[in-house]
JSON list of C-alpha atoms in Angstrom, two decimals:
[
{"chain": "A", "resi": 1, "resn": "UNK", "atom": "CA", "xyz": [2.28, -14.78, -24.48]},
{"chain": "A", "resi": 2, "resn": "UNK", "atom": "CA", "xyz": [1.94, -18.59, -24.45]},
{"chain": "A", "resi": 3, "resn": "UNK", "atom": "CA", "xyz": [-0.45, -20.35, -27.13]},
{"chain": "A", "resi": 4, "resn": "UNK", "atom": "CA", "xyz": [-3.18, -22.67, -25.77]},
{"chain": "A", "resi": 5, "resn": "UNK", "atom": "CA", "xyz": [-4.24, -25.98, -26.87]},
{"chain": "A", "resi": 6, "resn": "UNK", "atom": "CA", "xyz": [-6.70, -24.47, -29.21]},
{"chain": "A", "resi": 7, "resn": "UNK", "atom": "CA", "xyz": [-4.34, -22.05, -30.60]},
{"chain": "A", "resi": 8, "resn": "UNK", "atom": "CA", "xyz": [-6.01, -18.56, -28.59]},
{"chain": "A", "resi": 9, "resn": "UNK", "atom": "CA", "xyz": [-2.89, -16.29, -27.11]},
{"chain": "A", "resi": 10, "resn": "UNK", "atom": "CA", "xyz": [-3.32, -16.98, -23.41]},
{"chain": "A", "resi": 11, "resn": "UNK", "atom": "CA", "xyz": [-1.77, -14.08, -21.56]},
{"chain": "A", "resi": 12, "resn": "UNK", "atom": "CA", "xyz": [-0.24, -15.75, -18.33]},
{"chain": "A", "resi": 13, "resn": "UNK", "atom": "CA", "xyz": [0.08, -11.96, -16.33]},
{"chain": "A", "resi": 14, "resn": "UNK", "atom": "CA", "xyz": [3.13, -10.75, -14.25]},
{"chain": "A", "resi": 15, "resn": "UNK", "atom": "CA", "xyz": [6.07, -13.56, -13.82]},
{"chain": "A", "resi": 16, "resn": "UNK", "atom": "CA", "xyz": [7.51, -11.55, -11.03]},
{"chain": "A", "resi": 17, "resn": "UNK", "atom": "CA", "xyz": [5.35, -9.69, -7.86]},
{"chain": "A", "resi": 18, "resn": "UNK", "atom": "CA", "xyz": [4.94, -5.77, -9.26]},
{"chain": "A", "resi": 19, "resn": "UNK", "atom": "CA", "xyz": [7.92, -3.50, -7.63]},
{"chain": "A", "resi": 20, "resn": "UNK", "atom": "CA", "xyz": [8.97, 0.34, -8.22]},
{"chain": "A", "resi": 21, "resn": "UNK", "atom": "CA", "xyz": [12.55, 1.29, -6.41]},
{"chain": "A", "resi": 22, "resn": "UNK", "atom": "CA", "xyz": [11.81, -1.38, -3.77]},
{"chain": "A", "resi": 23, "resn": "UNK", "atom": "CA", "xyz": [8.15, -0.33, -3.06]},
{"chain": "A", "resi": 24, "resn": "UNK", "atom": "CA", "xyz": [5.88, -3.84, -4.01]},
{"chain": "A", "resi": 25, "resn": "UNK", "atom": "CA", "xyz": [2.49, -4.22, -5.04]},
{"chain": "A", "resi": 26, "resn": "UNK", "atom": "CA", "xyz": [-0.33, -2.44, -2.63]},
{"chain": "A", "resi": 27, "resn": "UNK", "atom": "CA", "xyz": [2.00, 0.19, -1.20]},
{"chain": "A", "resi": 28, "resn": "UNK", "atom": "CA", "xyz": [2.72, 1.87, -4.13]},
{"chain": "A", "resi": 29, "resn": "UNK", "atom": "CA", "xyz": [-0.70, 2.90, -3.70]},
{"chain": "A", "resi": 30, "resn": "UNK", "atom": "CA", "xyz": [0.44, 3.98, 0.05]},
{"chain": "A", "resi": 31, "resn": "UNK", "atom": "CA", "xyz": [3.32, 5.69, -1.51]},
{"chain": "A", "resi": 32, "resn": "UNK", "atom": "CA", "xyz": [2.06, 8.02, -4.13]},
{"chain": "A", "resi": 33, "resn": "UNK", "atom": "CA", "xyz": [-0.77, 9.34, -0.93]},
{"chain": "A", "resi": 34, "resn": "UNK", "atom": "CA", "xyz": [2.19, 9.67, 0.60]},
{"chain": "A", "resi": 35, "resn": "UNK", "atom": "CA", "xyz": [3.77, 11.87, -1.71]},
{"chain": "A", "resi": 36, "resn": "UNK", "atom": "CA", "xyz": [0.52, 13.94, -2.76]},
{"chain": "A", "resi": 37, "resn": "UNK", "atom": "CA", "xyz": [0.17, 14.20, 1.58]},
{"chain": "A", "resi": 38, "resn": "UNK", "atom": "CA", "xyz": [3.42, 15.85, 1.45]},
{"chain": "A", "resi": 39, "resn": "UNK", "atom": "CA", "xyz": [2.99, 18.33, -1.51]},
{"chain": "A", "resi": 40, "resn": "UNK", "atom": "CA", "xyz": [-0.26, 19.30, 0.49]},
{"chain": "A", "resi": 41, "resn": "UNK", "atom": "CA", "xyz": [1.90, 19.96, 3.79]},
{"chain": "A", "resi": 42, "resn": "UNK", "atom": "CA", "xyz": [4.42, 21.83, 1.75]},
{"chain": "A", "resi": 43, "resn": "UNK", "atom": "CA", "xyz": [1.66, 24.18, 0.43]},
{"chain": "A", "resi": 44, "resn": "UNK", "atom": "CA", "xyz": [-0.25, 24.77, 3.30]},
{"chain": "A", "resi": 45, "resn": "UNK", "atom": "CA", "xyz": [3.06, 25.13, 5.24]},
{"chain": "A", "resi": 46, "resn": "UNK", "atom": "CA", "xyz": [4.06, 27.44, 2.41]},
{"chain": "A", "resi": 47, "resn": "UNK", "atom": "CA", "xyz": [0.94, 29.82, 3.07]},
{"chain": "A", "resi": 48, "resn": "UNK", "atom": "CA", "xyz": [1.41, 29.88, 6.64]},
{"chain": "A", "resi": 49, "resn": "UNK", "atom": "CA", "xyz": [4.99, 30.16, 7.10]},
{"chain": "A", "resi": 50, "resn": "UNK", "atom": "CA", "xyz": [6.62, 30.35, 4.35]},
{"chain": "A", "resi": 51, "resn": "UNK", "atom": "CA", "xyz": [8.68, 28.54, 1.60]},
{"chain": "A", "resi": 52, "resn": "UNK", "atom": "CA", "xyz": [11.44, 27.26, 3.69]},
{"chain": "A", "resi": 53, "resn": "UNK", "atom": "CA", "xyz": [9.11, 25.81, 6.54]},
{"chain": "A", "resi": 54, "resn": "UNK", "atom": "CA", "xyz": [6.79, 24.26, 3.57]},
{"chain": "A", "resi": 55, "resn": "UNK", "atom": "CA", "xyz": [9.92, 22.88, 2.29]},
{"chain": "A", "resi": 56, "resn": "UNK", "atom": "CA", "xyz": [11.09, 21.13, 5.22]},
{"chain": "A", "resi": 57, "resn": "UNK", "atom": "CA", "xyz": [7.60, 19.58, 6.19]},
{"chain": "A", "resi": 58, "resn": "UNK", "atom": "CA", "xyz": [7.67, 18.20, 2.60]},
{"chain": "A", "resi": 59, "resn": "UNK", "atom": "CA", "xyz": [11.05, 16.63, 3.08]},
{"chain": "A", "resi": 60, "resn": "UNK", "atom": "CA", "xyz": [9.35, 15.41, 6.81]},
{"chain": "A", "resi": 61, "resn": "UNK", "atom": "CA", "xyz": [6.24, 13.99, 5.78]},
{"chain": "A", "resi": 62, "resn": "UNK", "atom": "CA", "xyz": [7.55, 12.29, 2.94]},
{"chain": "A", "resi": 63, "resn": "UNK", "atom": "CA", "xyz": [10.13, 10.75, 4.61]},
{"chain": "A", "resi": 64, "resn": "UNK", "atom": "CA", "xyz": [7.91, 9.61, 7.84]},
{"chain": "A", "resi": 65, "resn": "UNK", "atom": "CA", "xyz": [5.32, 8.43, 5.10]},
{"chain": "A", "resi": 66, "resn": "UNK", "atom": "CA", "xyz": [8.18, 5.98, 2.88]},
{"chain": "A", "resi": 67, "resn": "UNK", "atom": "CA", "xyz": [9.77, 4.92, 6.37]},
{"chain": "A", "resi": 68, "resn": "UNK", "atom": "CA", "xyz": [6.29, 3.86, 7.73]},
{"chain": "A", "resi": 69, "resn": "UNK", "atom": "CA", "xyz": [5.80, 1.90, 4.15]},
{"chain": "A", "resi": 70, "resn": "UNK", "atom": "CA", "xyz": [8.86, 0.08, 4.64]},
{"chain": "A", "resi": 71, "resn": "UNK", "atom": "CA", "xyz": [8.41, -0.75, 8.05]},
{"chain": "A", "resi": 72, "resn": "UNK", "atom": "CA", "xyz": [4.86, -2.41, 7.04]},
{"chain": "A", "resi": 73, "resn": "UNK", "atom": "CA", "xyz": [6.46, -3.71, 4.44]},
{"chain": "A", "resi": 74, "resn": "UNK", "atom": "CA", "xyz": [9.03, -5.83, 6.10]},
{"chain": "A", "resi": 75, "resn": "UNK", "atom": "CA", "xyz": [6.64, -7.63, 8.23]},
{"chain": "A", "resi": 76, "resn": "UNK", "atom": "CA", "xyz": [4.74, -8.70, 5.17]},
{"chain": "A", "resi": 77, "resn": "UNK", "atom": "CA", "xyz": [2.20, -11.21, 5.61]},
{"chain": "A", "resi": 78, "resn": "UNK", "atom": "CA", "xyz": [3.05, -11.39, 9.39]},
{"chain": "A", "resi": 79, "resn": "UNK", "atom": "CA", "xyz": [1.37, -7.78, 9.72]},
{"chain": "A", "resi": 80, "resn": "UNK", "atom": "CA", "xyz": [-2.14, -9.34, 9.32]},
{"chain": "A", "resi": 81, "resn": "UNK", "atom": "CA", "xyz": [-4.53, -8.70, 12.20]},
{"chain": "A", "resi": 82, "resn": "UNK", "atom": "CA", "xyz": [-5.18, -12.89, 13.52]},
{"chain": "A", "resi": 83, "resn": "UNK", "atom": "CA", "xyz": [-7.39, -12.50, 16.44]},
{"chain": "A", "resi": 84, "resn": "UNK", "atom": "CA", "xyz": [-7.27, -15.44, 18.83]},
{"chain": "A", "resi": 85, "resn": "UNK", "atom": "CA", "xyz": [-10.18, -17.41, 20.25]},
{"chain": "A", "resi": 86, "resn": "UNK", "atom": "CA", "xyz": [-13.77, -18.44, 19.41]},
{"chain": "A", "resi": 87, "resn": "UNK", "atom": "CA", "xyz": [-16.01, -16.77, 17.48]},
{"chain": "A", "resi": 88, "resn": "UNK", "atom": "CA", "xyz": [-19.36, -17.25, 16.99]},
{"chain": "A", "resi": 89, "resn": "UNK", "atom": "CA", "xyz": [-21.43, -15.77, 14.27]},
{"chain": "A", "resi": 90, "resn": "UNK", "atom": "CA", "xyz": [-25.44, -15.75, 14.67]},
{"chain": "A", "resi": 91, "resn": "UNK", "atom": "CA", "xyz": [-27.92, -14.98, 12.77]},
{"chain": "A", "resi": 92, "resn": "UNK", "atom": "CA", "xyz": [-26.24, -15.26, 9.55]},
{"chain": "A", "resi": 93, "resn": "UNK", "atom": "CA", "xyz": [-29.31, -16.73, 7.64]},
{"chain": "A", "resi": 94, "resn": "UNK", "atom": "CA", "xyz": [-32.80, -14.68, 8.19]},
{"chain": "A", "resi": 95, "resn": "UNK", "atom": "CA", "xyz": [-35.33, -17.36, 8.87]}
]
């Protein structure tokens, strides 16, 4: 914490962008659904067929789920919908 002109404790927040074993910022949030999504399969894959079978869809959607987060997450900001052309908003103000 860095001390202000008026002597308050100014808390400047994170230096660096928040990361967890190479996962950043709003897919963790991706990540951990991913993971729950999994433990879901593996149960209801569990019931149906068994333990083995509700282990390996575990191991299957928790591996499509991370590889699909760090596919998005290579493209970073280039991954934004930009839709080209003209658009034109009316009746934005009621009269």
């Amino acid at each position: 914490m860095e001390t202000d002109l008026t002597g308050y404790p100014v808390f400047k927040g994170l230096q660096k962008p928040l990361e967890f074993m190479g996962i950043r910022g709003r897919f963790l949030t991706f990540a951990a659904g991913a993971i729950g999504f999994s433990f879901v399969g593996f149960i209801v894959f569990s019931i149906i067929m068994g333990k083995l079978a509700g282990f390996v869809a575990m191991v299957v959607i928790a591996i499509i789920g991370l590889l699909t987060i760090y596919v998005k997450q290579r493209s970073g900001l280039h991954a934004k919908k930009r839709h080209k052309g003209i658009h034109v908003y009316r009746d934005l103000y009621v009269h």
